[in-house]
Amino acid sequence: KQEVTQIPAALSVPEGENLVLNCSFTDSAIYNLQWFRQDPGKGLTSLLLIQSSQREQTSGRLNASLDKSSGRSTLYIAASQPGDSATYLCAPSTSGTYKYIFGTGTRLKVLA
Amino acid sequence: GAVVSQHPSRVICKSGTSVKIECRSLDFQATTMFWYRQFPKKSLMLMATSNEGSKATYEQGVEKDKFLINHASLTLSTLTVTSAHPEDSSFYICSASLGTNTGELFFGEGSRLTVL
């Protein structure tokens, strides 16, 4: 059974810092991995999708990398802003399906 | 990007009643949708996979008679919480895939159910 862990569970930083959020998963036989953002009481917004043949994806100030063999993914946020405050979730999908299993999340707070 | 809409966003009901939550893909057809449940300050737990025109596939430990899922069309899946009890109070979120090789998931805004 796939288990997904995210470290740290919570993070509070001053504006402008570069951040690294970590995600590890126990079953390396995954297909895709997606990073999401969730604001309090809201649904999920897809940030980055790393497809099965890819090792990283970039969008603006966000960069996500994936190392399937070691069961790890990292989300890098450059020059953090107060608007980045949210919970970040990583989710690998089971090989051959769209079934995603979610990590425990990292609650990020960026202070102005 | 693809848009997934959920309705209602909030619902309060009395214990013993049934509540239906709708999930619609607004600008694409979704042969497969997924229903998740989220407890306060916890991550999302996959409840079931909803397949258009066939029975849903439930995850282990999820009561199929309690959580009825119907995927009658390519743009609509419904989750009905039957005979709701306070412990069913939760945030329910649906998602859908474009069905392309990317496997990217798009999520609704979620529905908060409170059972009194």
Short mmCIF file of C-alpha atoms in Angstrom, two decimals:
data_model
loop_
_atom_site.label_atom_id
_atom_site.label_comp_id
_atom_site.label_asym_id
_atom_site.label_seq_id
_atom_site.Cartn_x
_atom_site.Cartn_y
_atom_site.Cartn_z
CA LYS A 1 0.00 0.00 0.00
CA GLN A 2 1.41 3.35 -1.03
CA GLU A 3 2.22 5.75 1.78
CA VAL A 4 3.19 9.33 1.11
CA THR A 5 4.96 11.52 3.66
CA GLN A 6 5.72 15.20 3.42
CA ILE A 7 8.34 17.05 5.40
CA PRO A 8 8.12 19.49 7.03
CA ALA A 9 4.52 19.32 8.18
CA ALA A 10 4.48 23.06 8.75
CA LEU A 11 6.76 25.91 7.79
CA SER A 12 6.78 29.60 8.58
CA VAL A 13 9.25 31.84 6.75
CA PRO A 14 9.82 35.52 6.03
CA GLU A 15 8.96 36.83 2.60
CA GLY A 16 11.67 36.40 -0.03
CA GLU A 17 13.11 33.12 1.16
CA ASN A 18 13.69 30.19 -1.14
CA LEU A 19 11.93 27.05 0.09
CA VAL A 20 12.23 23.31 -0.33
CA LEU A 21 9.30 21.02 0.39
CA ASN A 22 9.94 17.30 0.49
CA CYS A 23 7.75 14.36 -0.44
CA SER A 24 8.62 10.69 -0.07
CA PHE A 25 6.62 7.63 -1.12
CA THR A 26 7.05 3.99 -0.24
CA ASP A 27 6.15 2.36 -3.56
CA SER A 28 8.42 3.56 -6.35
CA ALA A 29 6.27 1.96 -9.06
CA ILE A 30 4.38 5.17 -9.73
CA TYR A 31 3.22 6.71 -12.97
CA ASN A 32 2.89 10.47 -12.54
CA LEU A 33 3.37 12.76 -9.59
CA GLN A 34 1.39 15.93 -9.10
CA TRP A 35 1.90 18.82 -6.70
CA PHE A 36 -1.17 20.71 -5.54
CA ARG A 37 -1.98 23.76 -3.52
CA GLN A 38 -4.94 23.96 -1.16
CA ASP A 39 -6.19 27.14 0.46
CA PRO A 40 -8.21 26.79 3.69
CA GLY A 41 -11.69 25.41 3.05
CA LYS A 42 -11.08 25.19 -0.68
CA GLY A 43 -10.48 22.55 -3.30
CA LEU A 44 -7.13 21.74 -4.85
CA THR A 45 -5.25 23.63 -7.52
CA SER A 46 -2.79 21.70 -9.63
CA LEU A 47 0.65 23.32 -9.60
CA LEU A 48 2.91 20.94 -11.45
CA LEU A 49 2.53 17.54 -13.07
CA ILE A 50 5.62 15.41 -13.55
CA GLN A 51 4.79 12.75 -16.08
CA SER A 52 6.20 9.27 -16.03
CA SER A 53 9.08 9.97 -18.41
CA GLN A 54 10.05 13.29 -16.83
CA ARG A 55 12.34 14.14 -13.94
CA GLU A 56 11.29 17.71 -13.31
CA GLN A 57 8.84 20.46 -14.19
CA THR A 58 8.99 24.21 -13.84
CA SER A 59 6.32 26.87 -13.71
CA GLY A 60 7.26 30.42 -12.79
CA ARG A 61 8.84 30.39 -9.35
CA LEU A 62 8.05 26.72 -8.83
CA ASN A 63 10.23 23.78 -9.71
CA ALA A 64 9.46 20.16 -8.91
CA SER A 65 11.79 17.23 -9.30
CA LEU A 66 11.12 13.52 -9.16
CA ASP A 67 13.40 10.60 -8.39
CA LYS A 68 11.30 7.46 -8.69
CA SER A 69 14.04 5.05 -7.71
CA SER A 70 14.56 6.69 -4.35
CA GLY A 71 10.87 7.45 -3.85
CA ARG A 72 11.30 11.21 -3.54
CA SER A 73 10.00 14.41 -4.98
CA THR A 74 10.94 17.97 -4.11
CA LEU A 75 9.06 21.22 -4.66
CA TYR A 76 11.24 24.30 -4.78
CA ILE A 77 9.63 27.72 -4.33
CA ALA A 78 11.82 30.68 -5.20
CA ALA A 79 11.47 34.13 -3.64
CA SER A 80 8.45 33.22 -1.53
CA GLN A 81 5.56 35.68 -1.19
CA PRO A 82 2.71 36.00 1.35
CA GLY A 83 0.34 34.83 -1.40
CA ASP A 84 2.16 31.50 -1.41
CA SER A 85 0.75 30.74 2.03
CA ALA A 86 -1.30 27.55 1.71
CA THR A 87 -1.05 23.81 2.20
CA TYR A 88 1.01 22.01 -0.42
CA LEU A 89 0.20 18.41 -1.23
CA CYS A 90 2.08 15.91 -3.33
CA ALA A 91 0.38 12.92 -4.89
CA PRO A 92 1.91 10.09 -6.88
CA SER A 93 -0.38 8.06 -9.09
CA THR A 94 -0.47 4.32 -9.26
CA SER A 95 1.19 2.95 -12.33
CA GLY A 96 -1.26 2.66 -15.22
CA THR A 97 -4.10 4.52 -13.55
CA TYR A 98 -5.25 8.01 -12.64
CA LYS A 99 -5.48 6.96 -9.02
CA TYR A 100 -3.56 9.44 -6.89
CA ILE A 101 -2.60 8.92 -3.27
CA PHE A 102 -2.08 12.09 -1.30
CA GLY A 103 0.65 13.01 1.10
CA THR A 104 0.13 14.50 4.52
CA GLY A 105 0.78 18.03 3.29
CA THR A 106 3.03 20.92 4.25
CA ARG A 107 1.32 24.00 5.71
CA LEU A 108 3.28 27.01 4.55
CA LYS A 109 3.02 30.49 5.96
CA VAL A 110 5.01 33.30 4.36
CA LEU A 111 5.25 36.37 6.54
CA ALA A 112 5.23 39.85 5.04
CA GLY B 1 -7.39 24.64 -17.81
CA ALA B 2 -10.18 22.14 -17.28
CA VAL B 3 -12.88 23.17 -14.83
CA VAL B 4 -14.60 20.89 -12.34
CA SER B 5 -17.57 22.23 -10.42
CA GLN B 6 -19.11 20.87 -7.24
CA HIS B 7 -22.51 21.64 -5.77
CA PRO B 8 -23.46 22.43 -3.10
CA SER B 9 -20.35 23.97 -1.58
CA ARG B 10 -21.85 23.74 1.90
CA VAL B 11 -24.70 21.66 3.23
CA ILE B 12 -26.10 21.15 6.69
CA CYS B 13 -28.52 18.33 7.33
CA LYS B 14 -30.17 16.47 10.14
CA SER B 15 -29.00 13.06 11.23
CA GLY B 16 -30.75 10.28 9.32
CA THR B 17 -31.32 12.23 6.12
CA SER B 18 -29.57 11.70 2.79
CA VAL B 19 -27.49 14.29 1.00
CA LYS B 20 -26.48 14.40 -2.66
CA ILE B 21 -23.34 16.15 -3.91
CA GLU B 22 -22.81 16.79 -7.60
CA CYS B 23 -19.55 16.93 -9.49
CA ARG B 24 -19.54 18.29 -13.02
CA SER B 25 -16.81 18.65 -15.61
CA LEU B 26 -17.74 21.94 -17.26
CA ASP B 27 -15.63 22.04 -20.38
CA PHE B 28 -14.58 18.46 -20.97
CA GLN B 29 -15.88 14.93 -20.81
CA ALA B 30 -14.69 12.75 -17.98
CA THR B 31 -15.10 9.01 -18.22
CA THR B 32 -13.51 8.69 -14.81
CA MET B 33 -14.01 10.82 -11.74
CA PHE B 34 -12.72 10.35 -8.22
CA TRP B 35 -14.25 11.12 -4.86
CA TYR B 36 -12.09 12.08 -1.90
CA ARG B 37 -12.84 12.80 1.72
CA GLN B 38 -10.81 15.17 3.86
CA PHE B 39 -10.96 15.33 7.64
CA PRO B 40 -9.96 18.58 9.39
CA LYS B 41 -6.24 19.27 9.03
CA LYS B 42 -5.73 15.90 7.36
CA SER B 43 -4.89 14.88 3.83
CA LEU B 44 -7.26 13.59 1.22
CA MET B 45 -8.47 10.02 1.41
CA LEU B 46 -9.57 8.39 -1.83
CA MET B 47 -13.06 6.96 -1.39
CA ALA B 48 -13.95 5.62 -4.80
CA THR B 49 -13.39 5.74 -8.51
CA SER B 50 -16.47 6.66 -10.49
CA ASN B 51 -16.73 5.25 -13.99
CA GLU B 52 -19.28 6.51 -16.50
CA GLY B 53 -21.91 3.90 -17.21
CA SER B 54 -20.67 1.34 -14.72
CA LYS B 55 -20.45 0.71 -11.02
CA ALA B 56 -18.03 2.67 -8.91
CA THR B 57 -14.95 1.03 -7.47
CA TYR B 58 -14.67 1.63 -3.75
CA GLU B 59 -11.51 1.74 -1.70
CA GLN B 60 -11.05 -0.67 1.16
CA GLY B 61 -12.98 0.37 4.24
CA VAL B 62 -15.44 2.63 2.41
CA GLU B 63 -19.07 1.54 2.80
CA LYS B 64 -20.64 1.38 -0.64
CA ASP B 65 -24.15 1.36 0.81
CA LYS B 66 -23.42 4.48 2.82
CA PHE B 67 -21.76 6.41 -0.01
CA LEU B 68 -23.68 5.87 -3.24
CA ILE B 69 -21.92 7.00 -6.38
CA ASN B 70 -23.59 7.44 -9.74
CA HIS B 71 -21.83 8.49 -12.93
CA ALA B 72 -24.71 8.71 -15.35
CA SER B 73 -23.11 10.93 -17.96
CA LEU B 74 -19.68 11.96 -19.17
CA THR B 75 -19.94 15.27 -17.32
CA LEU B 76 -21.68 14.39 -14.07
CA SER B 77 -20.95 12.18 -11.09
CA THR B 78 -22.96 12.27 -7.88
CA LEU B 79 -22.14 11.18 -4.35
CA THR B 80 -25.08 10.49 -2.05
CA VAL B 81 -24.41 10.15 1.65
CA THR B 82 -27.27 7.99 2.88
CA SER B 83 -28.69 8.11 6.39
CA ALA B 84 -26.08 10.64 7.35
CA HIS B 85 -24.67 10.74 10.87
CA PRO B 86 -22.46 13.32 12.58
CA GLU B 87 -19.36 11.22 11.89
CA ASP B 88 -20.03 11.66 8.17
CA SER B 89 -19.39 15.38 8.56
CA SER B 90 -16.40 16.13 6.38
CA PHE B 91 -15.08 17.92 3.31
CA TYR B 92 -15.80 15.94 0.15
CA ILE B 93 -13.84 16.70 -3.01
CA CYS B 94 -14.21 15.29 -6.48
CA SER B 95 -11.71 15.22 -9.30
CA ALA B 96 -11.68 14.34 -12.95
CA SER B 97 -9.11 13.58 -15.57
CA LEU B 98 -9.05 14.74 -19.15
CA GLY B 99 -8.37 11.17 -20.08
CA THR B 100 -5.27 12.08 -22.03
CA ASN B 101 -1.90 10.45 -21.58
CA THR B 102 -0.85 13.16 -19.15
CA GLY B 103 -3.03 11.76 -16.38
CA GLU B 104 -3.44 15.21 -14.87
CA LEU B 105 -6.24 15.58 -12.33
CA PHE B 106 -8.48 18.61 -11.91
CA PHE B 107 -10.36 19.18 -8.69
CA GLY B 108 -13.63 20.71 -7.70
CA GLU B 109 -13.90 23.31 -4.95
CA GLY B 110 -15.19 20.75 -2.49
CA SER B 111 -18.40 20.35 -0.50
CA ARG B 112 -18.49 20.74 3.25
CA LEU B 113 -21.07 18.49 4.85
CA THR B 114 -22.20 19.09 8.42
CA VAL B 115 -24.57 16.56 9.95
CA LEU B 116 -26.34 17.73 13.07
#
